[in-house]
PDB file of C-alpha atoms in Angstrom:
ATOM      1  CA  ASN A   8       0.000   0.000   0.000  1.00 58.00           C
ATOM      2  CA  LYS A   9       0.914   3.681  -0.149  1.00 61.00           C
ATOM      3  CA  TYR A  10       2.164   3.762   3.460  1.00 68.00           C
ATOM      4  CA  VAL A  11       4.611   0.900   2.847  1.00 64.00           C
ATOM      5  CA  GLY A  12       5.783   2.475  -0.402  1.00 65.00           C
ATOM      6  CA  ASP A  13       6.419   5.834   1.254  1.00 71.00           C
ATOM      7  CA  PHE A  14       8.242   4.117   4.131  1.00 68.00           C
ATOM      8  CA  ILE A  15      10.549   2.210   1.761  1.00 73.00           C
ATOM      9  CA  LYS A  16      11.242   5.354  -0.236  1.00 75.00           C
ATOM     10  CA  GLN A  17      12.144   7.237   2.937  1.00 76.00           C
ATOM     11  CA  GLU A  18      14.471   4.448   4.078  1.00 76.00           C
ATOM     12  CA  VAL A  19      16.224   4.359   0.680  1.00 77.00           C
ATOM     13  CA  ASP A  20      16.602   8.147   0.732  1.00 78.00           C
ATOM     14  CA  ASN A  21      18.117   7.998   4.205  1.00 80.00           C
ATOM     15  CA  PHE A  22      20.503   5.204   3.216  1.00 79.00           C
ATOM     16  CA  LEU A  23      21.749   7.039   0.114  1.00 76.00           C
ATOM     17  CA  HIS A  24      22.099  10.258   2.083  1.00 79.00           C
ATOM     18  CA  LYS A  25      24.305   8.494   4.644  1.00 81.00           C
ATOM     19  CA  ASN A  26      26.283   6.573   1.961  1.00 81.00           C
ATOM     20  CA  ALA A  27      27.245   9.173  -0.594  1.00 79.00           C
ATOM     21  CA  ASP A  28      29.817   6.915  -2.271  1.00 80.00           C
ATOM     22  CA  ILE A  29      27.180   4.265  -3.030  1.00 82.00           C
ATOM     23  CA  ALA A  30      24.747   6.942  -4.227  1.00 75.00           C
ATOM     24  CA  GLU A  31      27.409   8.240  -6.611  1.00 78.00           C
ATOM     25  CA  VAL A  32      28.027   4.773  -8.080  1.00 75.00           C
ATOM     26  CA  ILE A  33      24.285   4.223  -8.607  1.00 79.00           C
ATOM     27  CA  GLN A  34      23.924   7.611 -10.258  1.00 75.00           C
ATOM     28  CA  GLN A  35      26.855   6.856 -12.559  1.00 76.00           C
ATOM     29  CA  LYS A  36      25.307   3.509 -13.559  1.00 74.00           C
ATOM     30  CA  ILE A  37      21.990   5.209 -14.341  1.00 75.00           C
ATOM     31  CA  GLN A  38      23.704   7.849 -16.450  1.00 69.00           C
ATOM     32  CA  GLU A  39      25.734   5.232 -18.339  1.00 70.00           C
ATOM     33  CA  SER A  40      22.611   3.177 -19.048  1.00 68.00           C
ATOM     34  CA  GLU A  41      20.744   6.237 -20.275  1.00 69.00           C
ATOM     35  CA  LYS A  42      23.659   7.206 -22.504  1.00 66.00           C
ATOM     36  CA  GLU A  43      23.798   3.693 -23.945  1.00 66.00           C
ATOM     37  CA  ARG A  44      20.036   3.581 -24.595  1.00 67.00           C
ATOM     38  CA  LYS A  45      20.206   6.855 -26.501  1.00 64.00           C
ATOM     39  CA  ALA A  46      23.268   5.719 -28.450  1.00 60.00           C
ATOM     40  CA  ILE A  47      21.700   2.511 -29.742  1.00 61.00           C
ATOM     41  CA  ALA A  48      18.154   3.786 -30.183  1.00 61.00           C
ATOM     42  CA  GLY A  49      18.814   4.962 -33.721  1.00 59.00           C
ATOM     43  CA  VAL A  50      20.662   1.881 -34.969  1.00 64.00           C
ATOM     44  CA  THR A  51      18.912  -1.178 -33.506  1.00 62.00           C
ATOM     45  CA  LYS A  52      16.049  -1.330 -35.996  1.00 61.00           C
ATOM     46  CA  LEU A  53      18.343  -1.002 -39.002  1.00 62.00           C
ATOM     47  CA  ALA A  54      20.794  -3.499 -37.504  1.00 61.00           C
ATOM     48  CA  ARG A  55      18.082  -6.083 -36.918  1.00 61.00           C
ATOM     49  CA  GLU A  56      16.889  -5.780 -40.491  1.00 62.00           C
ATOM     50  CA  ARG A  57      20.443  -6.186 -41.756  1.00 59.00           C
ATOM     51  CA  ALA A  58      21.043  -9.177 -39.480  1.00 56.00           C
ATOM     52  CA  LYS A  59      17.901 -10.970 -40.640  1.00 56.00           C
ATOM     53  CA  LYS A  60      18.828 -10.381 -44.262  1.00 56.00           C
ATOM     54  CA  ALA A  61      22.456 -11.391 -43.716  1.00 52.00           C
ATOM     55  CA  ASN A  62      21.545 -14.555 -41.797  1.00 53.00           C
ATOM     56  CA  LEU A  63      19.660 -15.832 -44.809  1.00 49.00           C
ATOM     57  CA  HIS A  64      22.792 -15.588 -46.940  1.00 55.00           C
ATOM     58  CA  ASN A  65      25.535 -15.661 -44.319  1.00 63.00           C
ATOM     59  CA  ARG A  66      28.524 -17.535 -45.704  1.00 64.00           C
ATOM     60  CA  LYS A  67      30.324 -17.130 -42.375  1.00 78.00           C
ATOM     61  CA  LEU A  68      27.863 -19.279 -40.410  1.00 88.00           C
ATOM     62  CA  ARG A  69      27.512 -23.018 -40.876  1.00 92.00           C
ATOM     63  CA  ASP A  70      24.606 -23.827 -38.603  1.00 93.00           C
ATOM     64  CA  CYS A  71      23.679 -27.150 -37.023  1.00 94.00           C
ATOM     65  CA  ARG A  72      20.296 -28.869 -36.877  1.00 94.00           C
ATOM     66  CA  ILE A  73      19.727 -29.055 -33.116  1.00 95.00           C
ATOM     67  CA  HIS A  74      19.959 -26.081 -30.777  1.00 95.00           C
ATOM     68  CA  LEU A  75      19.713 -25.413 -27.063  1.00 95.00           C
ATOM     69  CA  ASN A  76      16.057 -25.342 -25.893  1.00 89.00           C
ATOM     70  CA  ASP A  77      15.038 -27.159 -29.081  1.00 91.00           C
ATOM     71  CA  PRO A  78      11.732 -28.935 -28.282  1.00 90.00           C
ATOM     72  CA  LYS A  79      12.615 -31.584 -30.863  1.00 88.00           C
ATOM     73  CA  GLY A  80      16.248 -31.944 -29.824  1.00 88.00           C
ATOM     74  CA  LYS A  81      15.945 -35.640 -28.936  1.00 88.00           C
ATOM     75  CA  GLY A  82      18.052 -35.135 -25.812  1.00 92.00           C
ATOM     76  CA  LEU A  83      20.972 -33.588 -27.725  1.00 94.00           C
ATOM     77  CA  GLU A  84      20.261 -29.966 -26.748  1.00 95.00           C
ATOM     78  CA  GLU A  85      23.083 -29.873 -24.182  1.00 95.00           C
ATOM     79  CA  ASP A  86      25.526 -31.021 -26.869  1.00 95.00           C
ATOM     80  CA  SER A  87      24.785 -28.032 -29.108  1.00 97.00           C
ATOM     81  CA  CYS A  88      27.824 -25.840 -29.656  1.00 97.00           C
ATOM     82  CA  ILE A  89      29.286 -23.267 -32.007  1.00 97.00           C
ATOM     83  CA  PHE A  90      32.971 -22.984 -32.924  1.00 97.00           C
ATOM     84  CA  ILE A  91      34.191 -19.431 -33.488  1.00 96.00           C
ATOM     85  CA  THR A  92      37.216 -19.714 -35.782  1.00 93.00           C
ATOM     86  CA  GLU A  93      39.697 -17.358 -37.411  1.00 86.00           C
ATOM     87  CA  GLY A  94      39.714 -17.402 -41.191  1.00 79.00           C
ATOM     88  CA  ASP A  95      38.319 -19.727 -43.822  1.00 76.00           C
ATOM     89  CA  SER A  96      41.172 -22.245 -43.606  1.00 74.00           C
ATOM     90  CA  ALA A  97      40.491 -23.268 -40.005  1.00 79.00           C
ATOM     91  CA  SER A  98      36.720 -23.085 -40.396  1.00 85.00           C
ATOM     92  CA  GLY A  99      36.964 -25.297 -43.462  1.00 85.00           C
ATOM     93  CA  SER A 100      38.653 -28.109 -41.542  1.00 86.00           C
ATOM     94  CA  ILE A 101      36.172 -27.896 -38.663  1.00 92.00           C
ATOM     95  CA  THR A 102      33.176 -27.666 -41.004  1.00 91.00           C
ATOM     96  CA  LYS A 103      34.195 -30.860 -42.801  1.00 92.00           C
ATOM     97  CA  SER A 104      34.856 -32.678 -39.525  1.00 93.00           C
ATOM     98  CA  ARG A 105      31.930 -31.533 -37.368  1.00 95.00           C
ATOM     99  CA  ASP A 106      28.747 -33.270 -36.327  1.00 95.00           C
ATOM    100  CA  VAL A 107      26.152 -31.412 -38.402  1.00 96.00           C
ATOM    101  CA  ASN A 108      23.459 -32.215 -35.855  1.00 96.00           C
ATOM    102  CA  THR A 109      24.959 -30.362 -32.898  1.00 96.00           C
ATOM    103  CA  GLN A 110      28.047 -28.406 -34.061  1.00 97.00           C
ATOM    104  CA  ALA A 111      27.897 -25.032 -35.833  1.00 96.00           C
ATOM    105  CA  VAL A 112      30.811 -22.955 -37.134  1.00 95.00           C
ATOM    106  CA  PHE A 113      31.175 -19.165 -37.275  1.00 94.00           C
ATOM    107  CA  SER A 114      34.185 -17.801 -39.168  1.00 92.00           C
ATOM    108  CA  LEU A 115      35.816 -14.506 -38.200  1.00 90.00           C
ATOM    109  CA  ARG A 116      37.552 -12.273 -40.716  1.00 84.00           C
ATOM    110  CA  GLY A 117      40.844 -11.862 -38.895  1.00 81.00           C
ATOM    111  CA  LYS A 118      41.055 -10.022 -35.590  1.00 88.00           C
ATOM    112  CA  PRO A 119      37.807  -8.543 -34.261  1.00 91.00           C
ATOM    113  CA  LEU A 120      37.571  -5.020 -32.920  1.00 92.00           C
ATOM    114  CA  ASN A 121      38.796  -4.290 -29.389  1.00 90.00           C
ATOM    115  CA  SER A 122      35.450  -3.394 -27.822  1.00 91.00           C
ATOM    116  CA  PHE A 123      36.784  -2.326 -24.427  1.00 88.00           C
ATOM    117  CA  GLY A 124      35.298   0.988 -23.308  1.00 86.00           C
ATOM    118  CA  LEU A 125      32.845   1.140 -26.209  1.00 87.00           C
ATOM    119  CA  THR A 126      29.069   1.317 -25.815  1.00 87.00           C
ATOM    120  CA  LYS A 127      26.714  -1.380 -27.048  1.00 86.00           C
ATOM    121  CA  LYS A 128      26.119   0.752 -30.103  1.00 86.00           C
ATOM    122  CA  VAL A 129      29.231  -0.850 -31.617  1.00 86.00           C
ATOM    123  CA  VAL A 130      27.543  -4.281 -31.483  1.00 86.00           C
ATOM    124  CA  TYR A 131      24.970  -3.020 -33.975  1.00 83.00           C
ATOM    125  CA  GLU A 132      27.324  -0.926 -36.112  1.00 85.00           C
ATOM    126  CA  ASN A 133      30.064  -3.568 -36.426  1.00 89.00           C
ATOM    127  CA  GLU A 134      28.854  -6.139 -38.948  1.00 84.00           C
ATOM    128  CA  GLU A 135      30.838  -9.028 -37.485  1.00 88.00           C
ATOM    129  CA  PHE A 136      29.686  -8.405 -33.899  1.00 91.00           C
ATOM    130  CA  ASN A 137      26.125  -7.952 -35.073  1.00 87.00           C
ATOM    131  CA  LEU A 138      26.161 -11.236 -36.988  1.00 88.00           C
ATOM    132  CA  LEU A 139      27.715 -13.064 -34.035  1.00 91.00           C
ATOM    133  CA  GLN A 140      25.121 -11.638 -31.677  1.00 90.00           C
ATOM    134  CA  ALA A 141      22.378 -12.716 -34.080  1.00 87.00           C
ATOM    135  CA  ALA A 142      23.871 -16.195 -34.527  1.00 91.00           C
ATOM    136  CA  LEU A 143      23.918 -16.715 -30.755  1.00 93.00           C
ATOM    137  CA  ASN A 144      20.494 -15.028 -30.386  1.00 91.00           C
ATOM    138  CA  ILE A 145      21.519 -13.181 -27.211  1.00 92.00           C
ATOM    139  CA  GLU A 146      20.453  -9.624 -28.018  1.00 86.00           C
ATOM    140  CA  ASP A 147      17.712  -9.712 -25.376  1.00 84.00           C
ATOM    141  CA  GLY A 148      19.478 -11.993 -22.884  1.00 89.00           C
ATOM    142  CA  LEU A 149      20.390 -15.663 -22.589  1.00 93.00           C
ATOM    143  CA  ASP A 150      16.846 -17.038 -22.675  1.00 92.00           C
ATOM    144  CA  GLY A 151      17.122 -17.459 -26.436  1.00 92.00           C
ATOM    145  CA  LEU A 152      20.744 -18.717 -26.513  1.00 95.00           C
ATOM    146  CA  ARG A 153      20.967 -21.202 -29.379  1.00 94.00           C
ATOM    147  CA  TYR A 154      24.090 -23.119 -28.301  1.00 97.00           C
ATOM    148  CA  ASN A 155      25.027 -24.575 -24.929  1.00 97.00           C
ATOM    149  CA  LYS A 156      28.740 -24.117 -25.595  1.00 97.00           C
ATOM    150  CA  VAL A 157      30.343 -21.156 -27.342  1.00 98.00           C
ATOM    151  CA  ILE A 158      33.803 -22.443 -28.262  1.00 97.00           C
ATOM    152  CA  VAL A 159      36.627 -20.137 -29.328  1.00 96.00           C
ATOM    153  CA  ALA A 160      38.839 -22.112 -31.738  1.00 95.00           C
ATOM    154  CA  THR A 161      41.985 -20.193 -32.694  1.00 91.00           C
ATOM    155  CA  ASP A 162      45.603 -21.031 -33.420  1.00 88.00           C
ATOM    156  CA  ALA A 163      47.857 -21.478 -30.387  1.00 82.00           C
ATOM    157  CA  ASP A 164      50.134 -18.621 -31.438  1.00 83.00           C
ATOM    158  CA  VAL A 165      50.375 -14.933 -30.536  1.00 83.00           C
ATOM    159  CA  ASP A 166      47.717 -13.860 -33.045  1.00 87.00           C
ATOM    160  CA  GLY A 167      45.392 -16.658 -31.953  1.00 88.00           C
ATOM    161  CA  MET A 168      45.803 -15.738 -28.298  1.00 87.00           C
ATOM    162  CA  HIS A 169      45.042 -12.105 -29.141  1.00 88.00           C
ATOM    163  CA  ILE A 170      41.836 -13.086 -30.933  1.00 91.00           C
ATOM    164  CA  ARG A 171      40.791 -15.146 -27.908  1.00 91.00           C
ATOM    165  CA  LEU A 172      41.343 -12.141 -25.672  1.00 90.00           C
ATOM    166  CA  LEU A 173      39.377  -9.835 -27.993  1.00 92.00           C
ATOM    167  CA  LEU A 174      36.413 -12.237 -28.085  1.00 94.00           C
ATOM    168  CA  ILE A 175      36.431 -12.694 -24.308  1.00 93.00           C
ATOM    169  CA  THR A 176      36.553  -8.900 -23.984  1.00 91.00           C
ATOM    170  CA  PHE A 177      33.514  -8.631 -26.266  1.00 94.00           C
ATOM    171  CA  PHE A 178      31.545 -11.117 -24.176  1.00 95.00           C
ATOM    172  CA  LEU A 179      32.580  -9.581 -20.850  1.00 92.00           C
ATOM    173  CA  GLN A 180      31.837  -6.073 -22.075  1.00 91.00           C
ATOM    174  CA  PHE A 181      28.347  -6.736 -23.437  1.00 93.00           C
ATOM    175  CA  PHE A 182      27.208 -10.254 -22.477  1.00 94.00           C
ATOM    176  CA  PRO A 183      28.967 -11.114 -19.181  1.00 91.00           C
ATOM    177  CA  ASP A 184      26.296 -13.667 -18.202  1.00 92.00           C
ATOM    178  CA  LEU A 185      27.461 -15.814 -21.107  1.00 95.00           C
ATOM    179  CA  ILE A 186      30.721 -16.327 -19.196  1.00 93.00           C
ATOM    180  CA  LYS A 187      29.277 -16.167 -15.677  1.00 92.00           C
ATOM    181  CA  LYS A 188      26.897 -19.011 -16.496  1.00 94.00           C
ATOM    182  CA  GLY A 189      29.641 -21.166 -18.002  1.00 94.00           C
ATOM    183  CA  HIS A 190      28.841 -21.136 -21.713  1.00 97.00           C
ATOM    184  CA  VAL A 191      32.220 -19.953 -23.105  1.00 97.00           C
ATOM    185  CA  TYR A 192      35.130 -22.330 -23.765  1.00 97.00           C
ATOM    186  CA  ILE A 193      38.537 -22.414 -25.425  1.00 95.00           C
ATOM    187  CA  LEU A 194      39.248 -25.354 -27.730  1.00 95.00           C
ATOM    188  CA  GLN A 195      42.575 -27.046 -27.062  1.00 93.00           C
ATOM    189  CA  THR A 196      44.108 -28.582 -30.179  1.00 89.00           C
ATOM    190  CA  PRO A 197      47.333 -30.598 -30.474  1.00 91.00           C
ATOM    191  CA  LEU A 198      50.628 -28.841 -31.070  1.00 92.00           C
ATOM    192  CA  PHE A 199      52.435 -31.976 -32.246  1.00 94.00           C
ATOM    193  CA  ARG A 200      51.878 -35.316 -33.912  1.00 94.00           C
ATOM    194  CA  VAL A 201      54.363 -38.045 -33.030  1.00 96.00           C
ATOM    195  CA  ARG A 202      54.076 -41.341 -34.867  1.00 96.00           C
ATOM    196  CA  ASN A 203      55.789 -44.454 -36.099  1.00 95.00           C
ATOM    197  CA  LYS A 204      54.491 -47.184 -38.386  1.00 93.00           C
ATOM    198  CA  LYS A 205      52.342 -48.685 -35.635  1.00 94.00           C
ATOM    199  CA  LYS A 206      51.001 -45.802 -33.568  1.00 95.00           C
ATOM    200  CA  THR A 207      50.159 -42.076 -33.677  1.00 95.00           C
ATOM    201  CA  ILE A 208      50.107 -39.840 -30.596  1.00 95.00           C
ATOM    202  CA  TYR A 209      48.777 -36.274 -30.597  1.00 94.00           C
ATOM    203  CA  CYS A 210      50.476 -34.012 -28.065  1.00 94.00           C
ATOM    204  CA  TYR A 211      49.046 -30.862 -26.494  1.00 92.00           C
ATOM    205  CA  SER A 212      52.196 -29.757 -24.672  1.00 91.00           C
ATOM    206  CA  GLU A 213      55.977 -30.104 -24.714  1.00 92.00           C
ATOM    207  CA  ASP A 214      55.826 -32.658 -21.891  1.00 95.00           C
ATOM    208  CA  GLU A 215      53.424 -34.813 -23.874  1.00 96.00           C
ATOM    209  CA  ARG A 216      55.718 -34.555 -26.894  1.00 95.00           C
ATOM    210  CA  VAL A 217      58.720 -35.761 -24.894  1.00 96.00           C
ATOM    211  CA  ASN A 218      56.739 -38.672 -23.454  1.00 97.00           C
ATOM    212  CA  ALA A 219      55.479 -39.636 -26.917  1.00 97.00           C
ATOM    213  CA  ILE A 220      59.001 -39.582 -28.363  1.00 97.00           C
ATOM    214  CA  ASN A 221      60.210 -41.843 -25.559  1.00 96.00           C
ATOM    215  CA  GLU A 222      57.294 -44.229 -26.084  1.00 96.00           C
ATOM    216  CA  LEU A 223      57.662 -44.472 -29.866  1.00 96.00           C
ATOM    217  CA  SER A 224      61.463 -44.409 -30.044  1.00 92.00           C
ATOM    218  CA  PRO A 225      63.683 -44.797 -31.846  1.00 91.00           C
ATOM    219  CA  ASN A 226      63.331 -42.052 -34.454  1.00 91.00           C
ATOM    220  CA  PRO A 227      59.568 -41.407 -34.646  1.00 95.00           C
ATOM    221  CA  GLU A 228      58.228 -38.872 -37.126  1.00 96.00           C
ATOM    222  CA  ILE A 229      57.457 -35.539 -35.411  1.00 96.00           C
ATOM    223  CA  THR A 230      55.144 -32.922 -36.938  1.00 94.00           C
ATOM    224  CA  ARG A 231      54.414 -29.544 -35.379  1.00 93.00           C
ATOM    225  CA  PHE A 232      51.047 -28.008 -36.249  1.00 89.00           C
ATOM    226  CA  LYS A 233      51.522 -24.273 -36.750  1.00 83.00           C
ATOM    227  CA  GLY A 234      47.813 -23.580 -37.208  1.00 85.00           C
ATOM    228  CA  LEU A 235      44.399 -25.208 -37.285  1.00 88.00           C
ATOM    229  CA  GLY A 236      44.336 -24.955 -41.049  1.00 84.00           C
ATOM    230  CA  GLU A 237      47.268 -27.386 -41.246  1.00 84.00           C
ATOM    231  CA  ILE A 238      45.273 -30.160 -39.575  1.00 87.00           C
ATOM    232  CA  SER A 239      43.379 -32.251 -42.113  1.00 88.00           C
ATOM    233  CA  PRO A 240      39.631 -32.800 -41.676  1.00 89.00           C
ATOM    234  CA  ASP A 241      40.245 -36.537 -41.159  1.00 90.00           C
ATOM    235  CA  GLU A 242      42.483 -35.717 -38.194  1.00 89.00           C
ATOM    236  CA  PHE A 243      40.393 -32.815 -36.913  1.00 90.00           C
ATOM    237  CA  LYS A 244      37.393 -35.037 -36.244  1.00 90.00           C
ATOM    238  CA  HIS A 245      39.354 -36.630 -33.394  1.00 88.00           C
ATOM    239  CA  PHE A 246      39.789 -33.244 -31.680  1.00 92.00           C
ATOM    240  CA  ILE A 247      36.170 -32.040 -31.730  1.00 94.00           C
ATOM    241  CA  GLY A 248      34.424 -35.265 -30.798  1.00 89.00           C
ATOM    242  CA  LYS A 249      33.115 -36.389 -27.408  1.00 83.00           C
ATOM    243  CA  ASP A 250      36.619 -36.339 -25.917  1.00 83.00           C
ATOM    244  CA  MET A 251      37.606 -32.909 -27.201  1.00 92.00           C
ATOM    245  CA  ARG A 252      39.667 -30.856 -24.772  1.00 94.00           C
ATOM    246  CA  LEU A 253      37.890 -27.710 -23.655  1.00 95.00           C
ATOM    247  CA  GLU A 254      39.011 -25.082 -21.183  1.00 94.00           C
ATOM    248  CA  GLN A 255      36.087 -23.247 -19.650  1.00 95.00           C
ATOM    249  CA  VAL A 256      36.339 -19.467 -19.380  1.00 93.00           C
ATOM    250  CA  SER A 257      35.198 -18.583 -15.872  1.00 90.00           C
ATOM    251  CA  LEU A 258      35.044 -15.736 -13.397  1.00 85.00           C
ATOM    252  CA  ARG A 259      35.648 -15.913  -9.676  1.00 76.00           C
ATOM    253  CA  LYS A 260      33.165 -14.200  -7.403  1.00 70.00           C
ATOM    254  CA  THR A 261      35.905 -11.780  -6.416  1.00 65.00           C
ATOM    255  CA  ASP A 262      36.701 -10.779 -10.008  1.00 72.00           C
ATOM    256  CA  ALA A 263      35.659  -7.240 -10.918  1.00 76.00           C
ATOM    257  CA  VAL A 264      34.927  -7.276 -14.666  1.00 78.00           C
ATOM    258  CA  LYS A 265      35.575  -3.580 -15.231  1.00 79.00           C
ATOM    259  CA  GLU A 266      38.944  -3.681 -13.488  1.00 79.00           C
ATOM    260  CA  LEU A 267      39.970  -6.862 -15.364  1.00 78.00           C
ATOM    261  CA  LEU A 268      39.168  -5.320 -18.740  1.00 81.00           C
ATOM    262  CA  GLU A 269      40.885  -2.081 -17.788  1.00 79.00           C
ATOM    263  CA  PHE A 270      44.084  -3.931 -16.877  1.00 73.00           C
ATOM    264  CA  TYR A 271      44.281  -6.232 -19.910  1.00 76.00           C
ATOM    265  CA  MET A 272      42.568  -4.183 -22.632  1.00 80.00           C
ATOM    266  CA  GLY A 273      42.905  -0.555 -21.513  1.00 75.00           C
ATOM    267  CA  LYS A 274      45.791   1.801 -22.108  1.00 73.00           C
ATOM    268  CA  ASN A 275      49.217   0.216 -21.989  1.00 64.00           C
ATOM    269  CA  THR A 276      50.055   1.212 -18.434  1.00 65.00           C
ATOM    270  CA  MET A 277      53.394   0.645 -16.718  1.00 70.00           C
ATOM    271  CA  GLU A 278      51.645  -1.794 -14.370  1.00 72.00           C
ATOM    272  CA  ARG A 279      50.645  -4.029 -17.267  1.00 69.00           C
ATOM    273  CA  GLN A 280      54.070  -3.731 -18.911  1.00 65.00           C
ATOM    274  CA  ASN A 281      55.706  -4.899 -15.692  1.00 71.00           C
ATOM    275  CA  PHE A 282      53.217  -7.785 -15.442  1.00 68.00           C
ATOM    276  CA  ILE A 283      54.068  -8.937 -18.981  1.00 63.00           C
ATOM    277  CA  ILE A 284      57.812  -8.684 -18.360  1.00 64.00           C
ATOM    278  CA  ASP A 285      57.571 -10.571 -15.057  1.00 70.00           C
ATOM    279  CA  ASN A 286      55.538 -13.377 -16.624  1.00 64.00           C
ATOM    280  CA  LEU A 287      57.228 -13.585 -20.019  1.00 59.00           C
ATOM    281  CA  VAL A 288      58.313 -17.066 -21.063  1.00 52.00           C
ATOM    282  CA  ILE A 289      60.811 -17.478 -23.882  1.00 44.00           C
ATOM    283  CA  GLU A 290      60.259 -20.791 -25.652  1.00 42.00           C
ATOM    284  CA  GLU A 291      62.817 -22.535 -27.765  1.00 39.00           C
ATOM    285  CA  ASP A 292      61.874 -23.343 -31.339  1.00 41.00           C
ATOM    286  CA  LEU A 293      60.137 -26.641 -30.667  1.00 39.00           C
ATOM    287  CA  ALA A 294      60.171 -27.493 -34.343  1.00 38.00           C
ATOM    288  CA  SER A 295      63.949 -27.816 -34.348  1.00 37.00           C
TER     289      SER A 295
END
């Protein structure tokens, strides 16, 4: 009733009056939300029309047949996933190897935009982000999410790591619940193939390579995969099956998203430079 409403309002007013720092944070959040609403108001309608049109002829998306929350999923809804790859070469191998019932593929055109500090307006203005948002169906929240697992599949080199970071930044900046609720993963693919005439071992680390060499000695054939595109579709099917190695992207309760993004994706501060220097690992050329 009105008395209860007035009482609650008075208590909130008193609390904010006594806690000016909290009141300031709330006011800032309100202002940021209002600014964002105004920024995207003029582009959402056009973006949605473009997305619908593009999805009908989107060469970058190879969809699957069964999706999360599919009423006719036959119990395979939880297996639905989408691989986000870099370039046509990697996406080609995955597309030929995938399970067309539950595995979709979305191909990026090189490195995506660093979205840190940008408003959600960029999601609608950037064609690639807009298409990815539409493919996942998360514009209005996770209720319509089409895939249980969103899997980032990039090369295990500097460029691939950078693309992973840019995609995670995009999700944290605009769709943090996608990570908080455990839907985002990194695909681990082998760095080496060690084989002799009788056996083949795929190795995901230097330690595994050494163990494989010892097991298959003497003189096994050693191949280093420099990128996903170098792995044939016949081999790739072993790495995206039921036993594929996935590393879940997660947040601890103590993690502050804004501060994390500021540190890793903000201006190149001396603090971050020192962190990189202190944690830099120089690897020998493992191919030699």
